[in-house]
mmCIF file of C-alpha atoms and ligand atoms in Angstrom:
data_model
loop_
_atom_site.group_PDB
_atom_site.id
_atom_site.type_symbol
_atom_site.label_atom_id
_atom_site.label_comp_id
_atom_site.label_asym_id
_atom_site.label_seq_id
_atom_site.Cartn_x
_atom_site.Cartn_y
_atom_site.Cartn_z
ATOM 1 C CA MET I 1 -17.182 7.675 -1.167
ATOM 2 C CA SER I 2 -15.454 9.822 1.833
ATOM 3 C CA ALA I 3 -12.971 12.511 2.091
ATOM 4 C CA PRO I 4 -9.784 12.098 0.409
ATOM 5 C CA LEU I 5 -7.134 10.254 2.681
ATOM 6 C CA VAL I 6 -4.437 11.058 0.212
ATOM 7 C CA GLU I 7 -3.803 14.373 -0.794
ATOM 8 C CA LEU I 8 -0.870 15.556 -2.802
ATOM 9 C CA ALA I 9 -0.054 19.207 -4.209
ATOM 10 C CA GLY I 10 2.911 20.197 -6.258
ATOM 11 C CA ILE I 11 4.968 17.083 -4.812
ATOM 12 C CA ALA I 12 8.222 16.846 -6.265
ATOM 13 C CA LYS I 13 11.137 14.648 -5.636
ATOM 14 C CA GLY I 14 14.845 14.491 -6.925
ATOM 15 C CA PHE I 15 17.616 12.376 -6.278
ATOM 16 C CA GLY I 16 21.590 13.181 -6.145
ATOM 17 C CA GLN I 17 23.112 16.272 -7.054
ATOM 18 C CA GLY I 18 24.540 18.384 -10.157
ATOM 19 C CA GLU I 19 25.318 16.213 -13.258
ATOM 20 C CA ALA I 20 23.912 12.960 -11.590
ATOM 21 C CA ARG I 21 20.592 14.540 -10.481
ATOM 22 C CA VAL I 22 17.755 12.607 -11.254
ATOM 23 C CA GLN I 23 14.111 14.312 -10.982
ATOM 24 C CA ALA I 24 11.853 11.337 -9.886
ATOM 25 C CA LEU I 25 8.700 13.313 -9.338
ATOM 26 C CA THR I 26 7.820 16.647 -10.792
ATOM 27 C CA ASP I 27 4.416 18.390 -9.750
ATOM 28 C CA ILE I 28 2.591 15.549 -8.537
ATOM 29 C CA HIS I 29 -1.324 16.374 -7.854
ATOM 30 C CA LEU I 30 -3.085 13.186 -6.432
ATOM 31 C CA SER I 31 -6.196 12.503 -4.046
ATOM 32 C CA VAL I 32 -7.301 9.379 -3.270
ATOM 33 C CA SER I 33 -10.552 8.799 -1.175
ATOM 34 C CA GLY I 34 -11.804 6.217 1.127
ATOM 35 C CA GLY I 35 -13.270 3.105 -0.387
ATOM 36 C CA GLU I 36 -11.247 3.835 -3.588
ATOM 37 C CA VAL I 37 -8.917 1.581 -5.254
ATOM 38 C CA VAL I 38 -6.595 3.320 -7.626
ATOM 39 C CA GLY I 39 -3.912 1.585 -9.764
ATOM 40 C CA LEU I 40 -0.618 3.444 -10.494
ATOM 41 C CA ARG I 41 1.135 2.382 -13.595
ATOM 42 C CA GLY I 42 4.203 3.631 -16.005
ATOM 43 C CA PRO I 43 7.166 2.497 -17.538
ATOM 44 C CA SER I 44 10.152 1.295 -15.553
ATOM 45 C CA GLY I 45 11.736 4.251 -13.874
ATOM 46 C CA SER I 46 8.646 6.562 -14.058
ATOM 47 C CA GLY I 47 8.700 6.980 -10.427
ATOM 48 C CA LYS I 48 6.044 4.792 -9.119
ATOM 49 C CA SER I 49 7.815 3.378 -6.249
ATOM 50 C CA THR I 50 9.188 6.605 -5.480
ATOM 51 C CA LEU I 51 5.776 8.068 -5.050
ATOM 52 C CA LEU I 52 4.581 5.038 -2.996
ATOM 53 C CA ASN I 53 7.380 5.849 -0.639
ATOM 54 C CA VAL I 54 6.865 9.486 -0.518
ATOM 55 C CA ILE I 55 3.134 8.681 0.716
ATOM 56 C CA ALA I 56 4.578 6.141 3.227
ATOM 57 C CA CYS I 57 6.659 8.871 4.683
ATOM 58 C CA ILE I 58 9.895 6.929 3.900
ATOM 59 C CA LEU I 59 11.184 9.294 1.189
ATOM 60 C CA GLU I 60 10.911 13.056 2.138
ATOM 61 C CA PRO I 61 9.612 15.054 -0.887
ATOM 62 C CA ASP I 62 11.737 18.324 -1.843
ATOM 63 C CA ALA I 63 8.452 20.422 -2.638
ATOM 64 C CA GLY I 64 4.584 20.546 -2.464
ATOM 65 C CA VAL I 65 2.100 19.707 0.382
ATOM 66 C CA MET I 66 1.122 16.224 1.417
ATOM 67 C CA ARG I 67 -1.695 15.508 3.551
ATOM 68 C CA LEU I 68 -2.616 11.965 4.788
ATOM 69 C CA ALA I 69 -5.978 11.280 6.635
ATOM 70 C CA GLY I 70 -6.771 14.955 6.872
ATOM 71 C CA GLU I 71 -3.553 15.893 8.704
ATOM 72 C CA THR I 72 -0.470 18.009 6.826
ATOM 73 C CA VAL I 73 2.163 15.649 6.850
ATOM 74 C CA TRP I 74 4.723 17.560 4.557
ATOM 75 C CA GLU I 75 4.768 21.185 3.829
ATOM 76 C CA GLY I 76 8.242 22.679 3.624
ATOM 77 C CA GLY I 77 9.501 20.149 6.101
ATOM 78 C CA TRP I 78 7.758 17.301 7.970
ATOM 79 C CA ARG I 79 5.067 18.652 10.262
ATOM 80 C CA ILE I 80 4.558 15.223 11.955
ATOM 81 C CA LYS I 81 6.956 14.498 15.132
ATOM 82 C CA ASP I 82 6.506 10.514 15.200
ATOM 83 C CA LEU I 83 6.775 9.329 11.329
ATOM 84 C CA ARG I 84 6.966 5.946 12.836
ATOM 85 C CA ALA I 85 4.151 6.040 14.828
ATOM 86 C CA LEU I 86 2.238 7.712 11.723
ATOM 87 C CA ARG I 87 3.474 4.804 9.156
ATOM 88 C CA ARG I 88 2.577 1.944 11.907
ATOM 89 C CA THR I 89 -1.210 3.449 12.679
ATOM 90 C CA ARG I 90 -2.137 5.070 9.592
ATOM 91 C CA ILE I 91 -0.437 3.290 6.684
ATOM 92 C CA GLY I 92 -0.364 -0.637 5.657
ATOM 93 C CA PHE I 93 1.976 -2.167 3.225
ATOM 94 C CA ILE I 94 1.904 -4.924 0.878
ATOM 95 C CA PHE I 95 4.982 -5.737 -1.162
ATOM 96 C CA GLN I 96 5.558 -7.814 -4.064
ATOM 97 C CA PHE I 97 6.729 -10.850 -2.031
ATOM 98 C CA HIS I 98 5.075 -11.066 0.894
ATOM 99 C CA ASN I 99 7.673 -10.086 3.267
ATOM 100 C CA LEU I 100 6.269 -12.494 6.061
ATOM 101 C CA LEU I 101 8.945 -13.146 8.731
ATOM 102 C CA PRO I 102 10.149 -16.631 8.212
ATOM 103 C CA PHE I 103 10.254 -17.720 12.037
ATOM 104 C CA LEU I 104 6.466 -16.596 12.751
ATOM 105 C CA ASP I 105 3.414 -18.259 12.022
ATOM 106 C CA ALA I 106 0.663 -16.519 10.058
ATOM 107 C CA THR I 107 -1.194 -15.354 13.161
ATOM 108 C CA ASP I 108 2.097 -14.038 14.723
ATOM 109 C CA ASN I 109 3.109 -12.372 11.568
ATOM 110 C CA VAL I 110 -0.214 -10.293 11.858
ATOM 111 C CA ALA I 111 -0.169 -10.040 15.647
ATOM 112 C CA LEU I 112 3.408 -8.617 15.582
ATOM 113 C CA ALA I 113 2.275 -5.671 13.541
ATOM 114 C CA MET I 114 -0.149 -4.830 16.187
ATOM 115 C CA THR I 115 2.113 -5.732 19.396
ATOM 116 C CA LEU I 116 4.607 -3.031 17.757
ATOM 117 C CA ALA I 117 1.761 -0.413 17.900
ATOM 118 C CA GLY I 118 0.982 -1.272 21.386
ATOM 119 C CA THR I 119 -1.752 -3.864 21.564
ATOM 120 C CA PRO I 120 -1.127 -6.605 24.186
ATOM 121 C CA LEU I 121 -0.077 -9.804 22.586
ATOM 122 C CA ALA I 122 -3.316 -12.048 23.620
ATOM 123 C CA GLU I 123 -5.544 -9.359 22.235
ATOM 124 C CA ALA I 124 -3.417 -9.030 18.909
ATOM 125 C CA ARG I 125 -3.501 -12.847 18.677
ATOM 126 C CA ARG I 126 -7.231 -12.949 18.855
ATOM 127 C CA ARG I 127 -7.701 -10.053 16.047
ATOM 128 C CA ALA I 128 -5.028 -11.664 13.968
ATOM 129 C CA ARG I 129 -7.225 -14.733 13.973
ATOM 130 C CA ALA I 130 -10.300 -12.912 13.164
ATOM 131 C CA LEU I 131 -8.724 -11.023 10.125
ATOM 132 C CA LEU I 132 -7.150 -14.145 8.908
ATOM 133 C CA ASP I 133 -10.611 -15.783 9.046
ATOM 134 C CA HIS I 134 -12.182 -12.842 7.495
ATOM 135 C CA LEU I 135 -9.539 -13.156 4.346
ATOM 136 C CA ASP I 136 -10.579 -16.693 4.060
ATOM 137 C CA VAL I 137 -7.021 -18.003 5.252
ATOM 138 C CA GLY I 138 -8.084 -18.686 8.784
ATOM 139 C CA ARG I 139 -7.270 -22.597 8.305
ATOM 140 C CA ARG I 140 -3.477 -21.567 7.965
ATOM 141 C CA ALA I 141 -3.401 -19.486 10.920
ATOM 142 C CA HIS I 142 -0.507 -21.584 12.392
ATOM 143 C CA ALA I 143 1.233 -22.304 9.201
ATOM 144 C CA MET I 144 4.866 -21.114 8.743
ATOM 145 C CA PRO I 145 5.240 -18.746 5.614
ATOM 146 C CA ALA I 146 7.328 -21.296 3.954
ATOM 147 C CA LYS I 147 4.285 -23.791 4.065
ATOM 148 C CA LEU I 148 2.104 -21.087 2.529
ATOM 149 C CA SER I 149 1.080 -20.921 -1.196
ATOM 150 C CA GLY I 150 1.819 -17.700 -2.860
ATOM 151 C CA GLY I 151 -2.106 -16.719 -3.040
ATOM 152 C CA GLU I 152 -2.230 -17.592 1.159
ATOM 153 C CA ALA I 153 0.912 -15.606 1.966
ATOM 154 C CA GLN I 154 -0.230 -12.673 0.148
ATOM 155 C CA ARG I 155 -3.800 -12.711 1.879
ATOM 156 C CA VAL I 156 -1.617 -13.048 5.247
ATOM 157 C CA ALA I 157 0.202 -9.992 4.084
ATOM 158 C CA ILE I 158 -3.167 -8.209 3.578
ATOM 159 C CA ALA I 159 -4.325 -9.233 7.049
ATOM 160 C CA ARG I 160 -0.834 -7.756 8.378
ATOM 161 C CA ALA I 161 -1.207 -4.248 6.200
ATOM 162 C CA LEU I 162 -4.786 -4.215 7.745
ATOM 163 C CA ALA I 163 -3.594 -4.922 11.474
ATOM 164 C CA ASN I 164 -3.569 -1.562 12.886
ATOM 165 C CA ARG I 165 -6.974 -0.298 10.731
ATOM 166 C CA PRO I 166 -4.930 1.865 8.669
ATOM 167 C CA ALA I 167 -6.717 4.780 6.843
ATOM 168 C CA ILE I 168 -4.414 3.882 3.702
ATOM 169 C CA ILE I 169 -3.073 0.840 2.173
ATOM 170 C CA LEU I 170 -0.165 1.242 -0.231
ATOM 171 C CA ALA I 171 1.018 -2.011 -2.550
ATOM 172 C CA ASP I 172 3.968 -2.237 -4.547
ATOM 173 C CA GLU I 173 3.079 -5.028 -7.175
ATOM 174 C CA PRO I 174 1.266 -7.096 -4.974
ATOM 175 C CA THR I 175 -0.072 -9.423 -7.615
ATOM 176 C CA ALA I 176 3.194 -9.781 -9.596
ATOM 177 C CA ALA I 177 4.336 -13.081 -8.127
ATOM 178 C CA LEU I 178 0.473 -14.554 -8.387
ATOM 179 C CA ASP I 179 -1.366 -16.416 -11.474
ATOM 180 C CA SER I 180 -4.100 -14.678 -12.787
ATOM 181 C CA GLU I 181 -6.559 -16.596 -10.656
ATOM 182 C CA ARG I 182 -4.967 -15.517 -7.374
ATOM 183 C CA ALA I 183 -4.272 -12.160 -8.695
ATOM 184 C CA ARG I 184 -8.000 -11.528 -8.786
ATOM 185 C CA VAL I 185 -8.598 -12.974 -5.572
ATOM 186 C CA VAL I 186 -6.107 -10.504 -3.907
ATOM 187 C CA MET I 187 -7.646 -7.701 -6.116
ATOM 188 C CA ALA I 188 -11.071 -8.637 -4.888
ATOM 189 C CA LEU I 189 -10.004 -8.683 -1.193
ATOM 190 C CA LEU I 190 -8.315 -5.117 -1.671
ATOM 191 C CA ARG I 191 -11.558 -3.922 -3.125
ATOM 192 C CA GLN I 192 -13.763 -5.440 -0.152
ATOM 193 C CA VAL I 193 -11.476 -3.921 2.613
ATOM 194 C CA ALA I 194 -11.724 -0.843 0.535
ATOM 195 C CA ARG I 195 -15.347 -0.517 0.541
ATOM 196 C CA GLU I 196 -15.889 -2.011 4.115
ATOM 197 C CA GLN I 197 -13.666 -0.045 6.019
ATOM 198 C CA GLY I 198 -13.046 2.978 3.702
ATOM 199 C CA VAL I 199 -9.518 2.708 3.317
ATOM 200 C CA ALA I 200 -7.734 4.459 0.332
ATOM 201 C CA VAL I 201 -5.741 1.874 -1.699
ATOM 202 C CA LEU I 202 -3.157 2.425 -4.047
ATOM 203 C CA VAL I 203 -1.593 -0.110 -5.862
ATOM 204 C CA VAL I 204 1.521 0.066 -8.302
ATOM 205 C CA THR I 205 1.195 -2.681 -10.910
ATOM 206 C CA HIS I 206 2.429 -3.425 -14.443
ATOM 207 C CA ASP I 207 -0.067 -6.231 -14.375
ATOM 208 C CA GLU I 208 -2.459 -5.956 -17.146
ATOM 209 C CA LYS I 209 -4.513 -8.992 -16.034
ATOM 210 C CA ILE I 210 -5.757 -6.665 -13.164
ATOM 211 C CA PHE I 211 -6.212 -3.494 -14.747
ATOM 212 C CA ASP I 212 -9.769 -3.681 -14.904
ATOM 213 C CA ARG I 213 -10.041 -3.977 -11.157
ATOM 214 C CA PHE I 214 -9.493 -0.408 -10.264
ATOM 215 C CA ASP I 215 -11.632 2.348 -9.969
ATOM 216 C CA ARG I 216 -9.118 4.762 -11.257
ATOM 217 C CA MET I 217 -5.894 4.335 -13.133
ATOM 218 C CA VAL I 218 -3.120 6.876 -12.843
ATOM 219 C CA SER I 219 -0.204 6.740 -15.363
ATOM 220 C CA LEU I 220 3.338 8.061 -14.544
ATOM 221 C CA ARG I 221 5.679 9.002 -17.184
ATOM 222 C CA ASP I 222 9.066 10.544 -16.474
ATOM 223 C CA GLY I 223 7.962 11.546 -13.108
ATOM 224 C CA ARG I 224 4.925 13.433 -14.055
ATOM 225 C CA ILE I 225 1.337 12.162 -13.905
ATOM 226 C CA GLU I 226 0.259 11.627 -17.548
ATOM 227 C CA ALA I 227 -3.134 10.514 -16.960
ATOM 228 C CA ASP I 228 -5.621 9.939 -14.289
ATOM 229 C CA GLN I 229 -8.527 7.948 -15.496
ATOM 230 C CA ARG I 230 -11.613 6.387 -13.969
ATOM 231 C CA THR I 231 -11.979 2.983 -15.170
ATOM 232 C CA CYS I 232 -15.382 1.117 -15.223
ATOM 233 C CA ALA I 233 -14.759 -1.551 -12.536
ATOM 234 C CA PRO I 234 -17.662 -3.589 -11.372
ATOM 235 C CA ALA I 235 -18.786 -2.267 -7.967
HETATM 236 N N1 LIG T 301 17.559 6.145 -3.999
HETATM 237 C C1 LIG T 301 17.468 6.518 -5.063
HETATM 238 N N2 LIG T 301 18.966 7.281 -5.430
HETATM 239 C C2 LIG T 301 19.019 7.785 -6.777
HETATM 240 N N3 LIG T 301 18.115 7.637 -7.620
HETATM 241 C C3 LIG T 301 17.076 6.927 -7.519
HETATM 242 C C4 LIG T 301 16.873 6.390 -6.040
HETATM 243 N N4 LIG T 301 15.379 5.669 -6.237
HETATM 244 C C5 LIG T 301 14.994 6.014 -7.490
HETATM 245 N N5 LIG T 301 15.900 6.652 -8.203
HETATM 246 C C6 LIG T 301 15.486 7.044 -9.490
HETATM 247 O O1 LIG T 301 14.412 7.756 -9.855
HETATM 248 C C7 LIG T 301 13.802 7.492 -10.719
HETATM 249 C C8 LIG T 301 12.269 6.731 -10.423
HETATM 250 O O2 LIG T 301 12.547 5.391 -9.931
HETATM 251 P P1 LIG T 301 11.446 4.478 -9.352
HETATM 252 O O3 LIG T 301 11.882 3.360 -8.465
HETATM 253 O O4 LIG T 301 10.524 5.373 -8.540
HETATM 254 O O5 LIG T 301 10.786 3.928 -10.821
HETATM 255 P P2 LIG T 301 9.501 2.827 -11.062
HETATM 256 O O6 LIG T 301 8.594 3.445 -11.369
HETATM 257 O O7 LIG T 301 9.091 2.290 -9.718
HETATM 258 O O8 LIG T 301 10.410 1.700 -11.580
HETATM 259 P P3 LIG T 301 10.119 0.230 -11.733
HETATM 260 O O9 LIG T 301 8.921 -0.135 -12.548
HETATM 261 O O10 LIG T 301 11.168 -0.397 -12.253
HETATM 262 O O11 LIG T 301 9.868 -0.428 -10.170
HETATM 263 C C9 LIG T 301 14.715 6.435 -11.710
HETATM 264 O O12 LIG T 301 15.169 7.124 -12.614
HETATM 265 C C10 LIG T 301 15.519 5.883 -10.581
HETATM 266 O O13 LIG T 301 16.670 5.333 -11.200
HETATM 267 MG MG1 LIG T 302 9.364 0.254 -8.534
#
C-alpha cells in the first residue's frame, strides 16, 4: 500500500445560517491510501454525500486541511486555481445510477471524459475500447446506454471513471441498483482497479451485501466519524 492519496484533518462543513444551520460534517480525520478500498456508511443525513462532495471539490469545507494526491487542496480556502482540471484528471466518479449520456454509445461515453481532458478523439476511443475490454464489457462497446443491463452500464461507468487515470475514485452507492451477484462483480472490479493501479477508492454504501468487500469501513453519525475499522476482506 502506498502513500495516502486522500488526507483530511479537522474538516468541517455546515449549510445555512442561524436557526436553520445544519452542521453536516464535524472534525473529520480520514486518510485513504493508494490500493485501498474504503466503505463509508451511516444513517440517512449522517453526511456521507457531503463528505464525498467535499473530497470531490464540489463543496467547499469551512475548516480543516484537505490534501489530495499529495497536494494541499484546501486550507483556509482553495489552494488550487483550476478545480475543474483537478476534478477531471485526479478524481473519477461513479454514481448510484450510471449517469451515462443516453445519446453516446459506451465507447464514446468513456472517450468523452478523455477528450474533455485534452486527449485527441482517436486516441481517446482506442483507450476507451481497451478499458471496456479490461472491464469485460468490450463486446458492448457500441451499444447505447438504454440497451445495456444495469451491471453492464455500471462497468461502463467504471471505465469512464478510470478514463483519465485518476488517483482517487469516489462512488456514491454504486451497487444500490444492482442485484447481489452484479454488486459483487462491480466491487471486485473496483478492488482490482485499486490494486492494479494504486487508486484510492472511497465508496458510500447502505448495501449490506457488499460490506465484506471493503478493506476498511468508516461509519459516520451526525457528521462525525463514529468508527473506522479494518475489515477482513479477502485480498
Ligand atoms: N445543499 C444542502 N443544503 C442544506 N443542507 C444540506 C445540503 N446538503 C446536505 N444537507 C444536510 O446535511 C446533512 C448531511 O446530508 P448528506 O446528504 O451528506 O447525508 P447522507 O449521509 O448522504 O444521507 P443519505 O443516506 O440520505 O444519502 C443532512 O442534514 C442534510 O439535510
Ligand atoms: Mg447521500
